[in-house]
PDB file of C-alpha atoms and ligand atoms in Angstrom:
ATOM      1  CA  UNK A   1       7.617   0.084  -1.959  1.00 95.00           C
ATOM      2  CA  UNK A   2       7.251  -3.127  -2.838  1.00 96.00           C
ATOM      3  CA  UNK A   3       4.935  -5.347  -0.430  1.00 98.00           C
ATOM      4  CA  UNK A   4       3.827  -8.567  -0.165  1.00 98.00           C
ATOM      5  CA  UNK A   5       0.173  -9.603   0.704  1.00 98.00           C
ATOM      6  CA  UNK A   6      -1.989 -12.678   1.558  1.00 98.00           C
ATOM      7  CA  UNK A   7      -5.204 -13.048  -0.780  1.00 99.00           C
ATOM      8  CA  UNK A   8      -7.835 -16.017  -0.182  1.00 99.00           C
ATOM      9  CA  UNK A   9     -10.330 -16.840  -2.034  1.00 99.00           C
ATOM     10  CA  UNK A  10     -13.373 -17.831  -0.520  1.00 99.00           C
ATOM     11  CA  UNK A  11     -15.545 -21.285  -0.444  1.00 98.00           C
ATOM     12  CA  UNK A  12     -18.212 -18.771  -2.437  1.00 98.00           C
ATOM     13  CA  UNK A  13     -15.802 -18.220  -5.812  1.00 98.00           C
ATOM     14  CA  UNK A  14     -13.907 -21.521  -5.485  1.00 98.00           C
ATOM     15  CA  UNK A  15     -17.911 -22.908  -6.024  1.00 98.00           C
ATOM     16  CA  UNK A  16     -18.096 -20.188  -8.534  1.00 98.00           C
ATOM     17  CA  UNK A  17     -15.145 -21.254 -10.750  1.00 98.00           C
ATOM     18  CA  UNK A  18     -13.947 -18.185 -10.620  1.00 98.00           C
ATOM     19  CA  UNK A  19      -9.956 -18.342  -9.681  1.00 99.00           C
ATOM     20  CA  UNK A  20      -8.529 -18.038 -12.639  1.00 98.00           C
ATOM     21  CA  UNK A  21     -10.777 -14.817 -13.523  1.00 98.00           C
ATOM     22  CA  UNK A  22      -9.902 -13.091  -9.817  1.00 99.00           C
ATOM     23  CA  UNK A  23      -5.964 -14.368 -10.807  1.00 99.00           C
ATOM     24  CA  UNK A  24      -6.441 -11.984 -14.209  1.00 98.00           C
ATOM     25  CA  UNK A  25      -7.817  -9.122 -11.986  1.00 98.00           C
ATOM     26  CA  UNK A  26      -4.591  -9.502  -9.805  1.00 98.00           C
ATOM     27  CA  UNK A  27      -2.198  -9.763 -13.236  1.00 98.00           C
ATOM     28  CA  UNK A  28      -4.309  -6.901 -15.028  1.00 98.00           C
ATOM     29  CA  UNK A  29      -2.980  -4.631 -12.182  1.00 98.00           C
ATOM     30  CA  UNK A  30       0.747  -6.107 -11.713  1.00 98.00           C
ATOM     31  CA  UNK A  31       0.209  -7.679  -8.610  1.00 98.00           C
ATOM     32  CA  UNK A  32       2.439 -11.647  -9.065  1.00 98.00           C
ATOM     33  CA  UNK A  33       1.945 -14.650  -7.242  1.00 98.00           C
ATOM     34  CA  UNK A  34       4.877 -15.853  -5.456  1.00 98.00           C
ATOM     35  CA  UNK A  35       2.918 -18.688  -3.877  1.00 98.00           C
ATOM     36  CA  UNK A  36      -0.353 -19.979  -3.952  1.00 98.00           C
ATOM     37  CA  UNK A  37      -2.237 -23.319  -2.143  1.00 98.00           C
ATOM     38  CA  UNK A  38      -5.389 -24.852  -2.351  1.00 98.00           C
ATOM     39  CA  UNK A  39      -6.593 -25.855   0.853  1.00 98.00           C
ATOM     40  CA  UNK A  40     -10.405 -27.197   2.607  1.00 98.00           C
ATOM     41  CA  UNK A  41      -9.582 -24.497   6.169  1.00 98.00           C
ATOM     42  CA  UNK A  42     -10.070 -26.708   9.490  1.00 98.00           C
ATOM     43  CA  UNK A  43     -12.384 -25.195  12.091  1.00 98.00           C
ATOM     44  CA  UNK A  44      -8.638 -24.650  14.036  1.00 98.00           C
ATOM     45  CA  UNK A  45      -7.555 -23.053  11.355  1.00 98.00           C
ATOM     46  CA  UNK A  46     -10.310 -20.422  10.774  1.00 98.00           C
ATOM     47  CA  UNK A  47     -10.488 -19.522  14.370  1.00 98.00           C
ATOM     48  CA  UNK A  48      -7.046 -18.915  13.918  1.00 98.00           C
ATOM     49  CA  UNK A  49      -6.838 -16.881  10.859  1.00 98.00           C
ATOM     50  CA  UNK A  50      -9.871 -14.867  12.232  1.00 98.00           C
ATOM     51  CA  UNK A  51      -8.676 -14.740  15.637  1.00 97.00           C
ATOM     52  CA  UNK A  52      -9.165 -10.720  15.500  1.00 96.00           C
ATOM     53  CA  UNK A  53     -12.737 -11.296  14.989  1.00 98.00           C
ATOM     54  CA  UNK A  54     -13.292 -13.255  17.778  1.00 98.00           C
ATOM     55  CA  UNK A  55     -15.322 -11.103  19.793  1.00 98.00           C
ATOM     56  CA  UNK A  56     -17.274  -9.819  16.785  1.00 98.00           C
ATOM     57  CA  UNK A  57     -21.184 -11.153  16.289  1.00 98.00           C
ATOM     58  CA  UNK A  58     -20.657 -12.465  12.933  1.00 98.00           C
ATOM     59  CA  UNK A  59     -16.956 -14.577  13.930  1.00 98.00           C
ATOM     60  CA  UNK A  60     -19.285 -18.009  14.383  1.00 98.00           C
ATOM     61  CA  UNK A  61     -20.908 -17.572  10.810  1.00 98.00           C
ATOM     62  CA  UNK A  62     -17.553 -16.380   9.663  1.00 98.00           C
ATOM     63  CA  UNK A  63     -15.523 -19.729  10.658  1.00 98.00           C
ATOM     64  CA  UNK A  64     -18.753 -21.856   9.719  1.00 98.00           C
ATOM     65  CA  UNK A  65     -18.661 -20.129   6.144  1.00 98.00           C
ATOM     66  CA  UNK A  66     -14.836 -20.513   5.789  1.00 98.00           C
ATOM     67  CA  UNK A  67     -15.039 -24.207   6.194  1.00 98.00           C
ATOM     68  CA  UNK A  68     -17.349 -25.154   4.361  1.00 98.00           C
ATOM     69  CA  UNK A  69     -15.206 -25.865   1.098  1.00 98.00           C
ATOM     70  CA  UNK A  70     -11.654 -25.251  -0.368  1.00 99.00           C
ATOM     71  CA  UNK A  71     -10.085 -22.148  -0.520  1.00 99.00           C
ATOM     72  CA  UNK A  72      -7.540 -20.756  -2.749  1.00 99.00           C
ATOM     73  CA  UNK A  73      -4.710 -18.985  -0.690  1.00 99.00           C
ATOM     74  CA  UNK A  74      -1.741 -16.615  -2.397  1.00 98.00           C
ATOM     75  CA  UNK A  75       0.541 -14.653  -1.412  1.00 98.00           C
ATOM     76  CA  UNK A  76       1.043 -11.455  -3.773  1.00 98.00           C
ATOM     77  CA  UNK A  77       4.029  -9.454  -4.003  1.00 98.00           C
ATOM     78  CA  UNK A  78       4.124  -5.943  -6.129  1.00 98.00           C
ATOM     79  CA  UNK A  79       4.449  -1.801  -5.780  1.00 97.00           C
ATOM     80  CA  UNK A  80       2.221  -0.930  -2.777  1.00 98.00           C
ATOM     81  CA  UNK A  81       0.735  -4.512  -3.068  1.00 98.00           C
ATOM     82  CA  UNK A  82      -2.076  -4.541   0.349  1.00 98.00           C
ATOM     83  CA  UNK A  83      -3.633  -1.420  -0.952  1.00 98.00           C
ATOM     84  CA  UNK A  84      -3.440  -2.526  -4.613  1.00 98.00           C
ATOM     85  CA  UNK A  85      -4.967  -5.971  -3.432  1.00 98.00           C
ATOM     86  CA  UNK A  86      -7.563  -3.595  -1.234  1.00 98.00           C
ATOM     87  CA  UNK A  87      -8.455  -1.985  -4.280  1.00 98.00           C
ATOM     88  CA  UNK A  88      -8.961  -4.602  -6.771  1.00 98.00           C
ATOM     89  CA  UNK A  89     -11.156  -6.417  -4.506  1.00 98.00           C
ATOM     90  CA  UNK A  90     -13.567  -3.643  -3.441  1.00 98.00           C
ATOM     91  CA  UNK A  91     -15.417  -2.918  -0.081  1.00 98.00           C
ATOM     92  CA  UNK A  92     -16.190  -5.478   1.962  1.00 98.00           C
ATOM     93  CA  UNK A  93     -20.139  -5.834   1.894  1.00 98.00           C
ATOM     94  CA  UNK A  94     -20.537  -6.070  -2.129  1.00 98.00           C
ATOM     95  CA  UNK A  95     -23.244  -3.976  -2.244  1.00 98.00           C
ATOM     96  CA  UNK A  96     -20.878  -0.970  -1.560  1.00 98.00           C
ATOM     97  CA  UNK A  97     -17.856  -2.230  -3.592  1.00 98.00           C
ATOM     98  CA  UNK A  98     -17.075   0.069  -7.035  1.00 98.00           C
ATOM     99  CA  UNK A  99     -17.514  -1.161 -10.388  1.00 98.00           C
ATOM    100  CA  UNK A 100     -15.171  -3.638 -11.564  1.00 97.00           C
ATOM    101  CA  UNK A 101     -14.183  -4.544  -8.499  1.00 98.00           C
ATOM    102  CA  UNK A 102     -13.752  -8.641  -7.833  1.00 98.00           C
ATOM    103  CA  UNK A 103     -16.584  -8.148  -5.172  1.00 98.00           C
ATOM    104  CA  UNK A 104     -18.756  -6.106  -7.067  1.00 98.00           C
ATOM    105  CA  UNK A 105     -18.576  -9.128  -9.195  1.00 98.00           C
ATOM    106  CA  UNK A 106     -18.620 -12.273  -7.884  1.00 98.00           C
ATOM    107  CA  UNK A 107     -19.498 -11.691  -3.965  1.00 98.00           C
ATOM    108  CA  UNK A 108     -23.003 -12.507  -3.250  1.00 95.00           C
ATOM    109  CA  UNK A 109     -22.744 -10.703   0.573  1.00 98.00           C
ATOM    110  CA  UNK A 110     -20.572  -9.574   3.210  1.00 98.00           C
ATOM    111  CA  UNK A 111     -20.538 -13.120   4.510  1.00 97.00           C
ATOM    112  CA  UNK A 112     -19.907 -14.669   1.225  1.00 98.00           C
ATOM    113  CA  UNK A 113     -18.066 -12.275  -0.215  1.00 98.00           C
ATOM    114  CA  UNK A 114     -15.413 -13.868  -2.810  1.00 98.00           C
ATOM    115  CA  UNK A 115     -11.682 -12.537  -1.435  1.00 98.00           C
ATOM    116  CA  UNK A 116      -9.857 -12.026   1.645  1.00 98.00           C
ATOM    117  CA  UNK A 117      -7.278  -9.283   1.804  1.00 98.00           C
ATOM    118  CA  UNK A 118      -4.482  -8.459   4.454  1.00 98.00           C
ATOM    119  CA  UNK A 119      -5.177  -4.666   6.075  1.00 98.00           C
ATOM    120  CA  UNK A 120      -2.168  -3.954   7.129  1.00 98.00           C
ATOM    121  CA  UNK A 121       1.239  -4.167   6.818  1.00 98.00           C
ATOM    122  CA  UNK A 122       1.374  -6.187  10.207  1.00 98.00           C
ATOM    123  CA  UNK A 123      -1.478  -7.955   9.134  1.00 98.00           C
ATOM    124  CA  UNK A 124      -0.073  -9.624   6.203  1.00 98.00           C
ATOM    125  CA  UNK A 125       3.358 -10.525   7.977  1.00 98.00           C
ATOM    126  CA  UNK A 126       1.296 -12.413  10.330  1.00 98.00           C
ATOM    127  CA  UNK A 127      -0.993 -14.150   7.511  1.00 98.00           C
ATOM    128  CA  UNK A 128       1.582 -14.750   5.312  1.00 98.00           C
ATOM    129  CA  UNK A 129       3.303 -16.550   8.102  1.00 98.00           C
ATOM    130  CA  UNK A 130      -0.176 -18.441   8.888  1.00 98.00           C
ATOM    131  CA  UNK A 131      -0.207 -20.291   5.428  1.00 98.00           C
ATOM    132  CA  UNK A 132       3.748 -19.917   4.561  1.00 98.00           C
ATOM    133  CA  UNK A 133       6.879 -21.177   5.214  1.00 98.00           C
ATOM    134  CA  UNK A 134       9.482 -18.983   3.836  1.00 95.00           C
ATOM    135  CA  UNK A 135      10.944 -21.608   1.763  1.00 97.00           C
ATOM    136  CA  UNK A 136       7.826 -21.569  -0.413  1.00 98.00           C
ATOM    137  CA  UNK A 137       7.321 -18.209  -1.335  1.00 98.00           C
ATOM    138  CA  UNK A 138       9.298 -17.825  -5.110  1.00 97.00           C
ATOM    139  CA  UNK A 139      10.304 -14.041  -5.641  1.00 90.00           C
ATOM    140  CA  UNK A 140       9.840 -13.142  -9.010  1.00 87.00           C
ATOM    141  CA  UNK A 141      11.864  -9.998  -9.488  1.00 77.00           C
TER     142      UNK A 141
HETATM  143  P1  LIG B 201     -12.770 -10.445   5.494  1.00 68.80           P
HETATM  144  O1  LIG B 201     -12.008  -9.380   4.821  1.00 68.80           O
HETATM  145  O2  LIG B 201     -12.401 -11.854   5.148  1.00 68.80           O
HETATM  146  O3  LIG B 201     -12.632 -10.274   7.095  1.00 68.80           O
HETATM  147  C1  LIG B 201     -13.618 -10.757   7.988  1.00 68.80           C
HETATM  148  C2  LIG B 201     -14.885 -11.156   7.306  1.00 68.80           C
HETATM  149  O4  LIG B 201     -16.028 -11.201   8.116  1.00 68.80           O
HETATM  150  C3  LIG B 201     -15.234 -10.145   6.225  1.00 68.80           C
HETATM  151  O5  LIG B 201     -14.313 -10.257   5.147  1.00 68.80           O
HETATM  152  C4  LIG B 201     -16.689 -10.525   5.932  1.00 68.80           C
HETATM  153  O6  LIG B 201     -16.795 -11.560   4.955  1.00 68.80           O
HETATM  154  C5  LIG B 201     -17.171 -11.084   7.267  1.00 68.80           C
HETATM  155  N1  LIG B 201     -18.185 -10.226   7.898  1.00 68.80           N
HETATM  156  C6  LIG B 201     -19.444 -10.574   8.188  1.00 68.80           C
HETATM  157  N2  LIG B 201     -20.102  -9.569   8.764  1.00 68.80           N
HETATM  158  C7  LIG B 201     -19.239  -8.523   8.847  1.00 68.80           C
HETATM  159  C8  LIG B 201     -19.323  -7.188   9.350  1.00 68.80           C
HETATM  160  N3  LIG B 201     -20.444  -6.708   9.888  1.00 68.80           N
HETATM  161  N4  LIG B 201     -18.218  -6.395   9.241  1.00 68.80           N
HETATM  162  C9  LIG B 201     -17.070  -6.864   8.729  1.00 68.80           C
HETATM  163  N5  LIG B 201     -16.937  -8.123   8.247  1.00 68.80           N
HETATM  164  C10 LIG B 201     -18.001  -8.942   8.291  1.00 68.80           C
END
């Protein structure tokens, strides 16, 4: 079916220069953006994206490393599009992510580790919703 997803990337790969070579992995495997926003995350509004995490050991370092410096939010829309995104970006500590995938490339850790991906189906109707309005997500057909 066709999904829609949130992907951020992180303070890491904005530093990098890297967006327009993680938008080609997205492209490569037909995932579109229908919306996209640069945007330098408030403490408020990594605790709040993370909010799952909260209990977790690493949630402090987490909304400490997600603040300090823009991020590139999108929301992508395609034929099984979470897992797709899931895929393309690789495991979550780099040093387990495949070949080829955007963290196998650019992510230096599992702390600073290039892309954000929804899990879930619920997961991206609430993220999308986080950094969305409706109104400014374009479908593309
Ligand atoms: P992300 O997919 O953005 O979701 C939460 C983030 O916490 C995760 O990517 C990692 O960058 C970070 N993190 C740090 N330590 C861990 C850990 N032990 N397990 C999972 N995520 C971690």
């Amino acid at each position: 079916a066709i999904e829609r997803t949130i992907s951020m990337i992180k303070p890491d790969a904005v530093a990098k220069n890297v967006i327009g070579e993680i938008y080609a992995r997205f492209e490569k495997v037909g995932l579109k953006i229908v919306a996209a926003k640069m945007l330098h995350l408030t403490k408020e509004q990594a605790e709040g994206f993370y909010a799952v995490h909260a209990e977790r050991p690493f949630y402090a370092d987490l909304v400490k490393f997600m603040t300090s410096g823009p991020v590139m939010v999108q929301v992508l829309e395609g034929e099984n599009a979470i897992a797709a995104n899931r895929d393309t970006m690789g495991a979550t500590n780099p040093a387990e992510a495949a070949a080829g995938t955007i963290r196998a490339d650019f992510a230096e850790s599992i702390d600073a580790n290039a892309v954000h991906g929804s899990d879930s189906p619920e997961a991206a109707k609430t993220e999308i919703a986080f950094f969305f309005e409706e109104g400014e997500i374009c479908p593309r057909g």
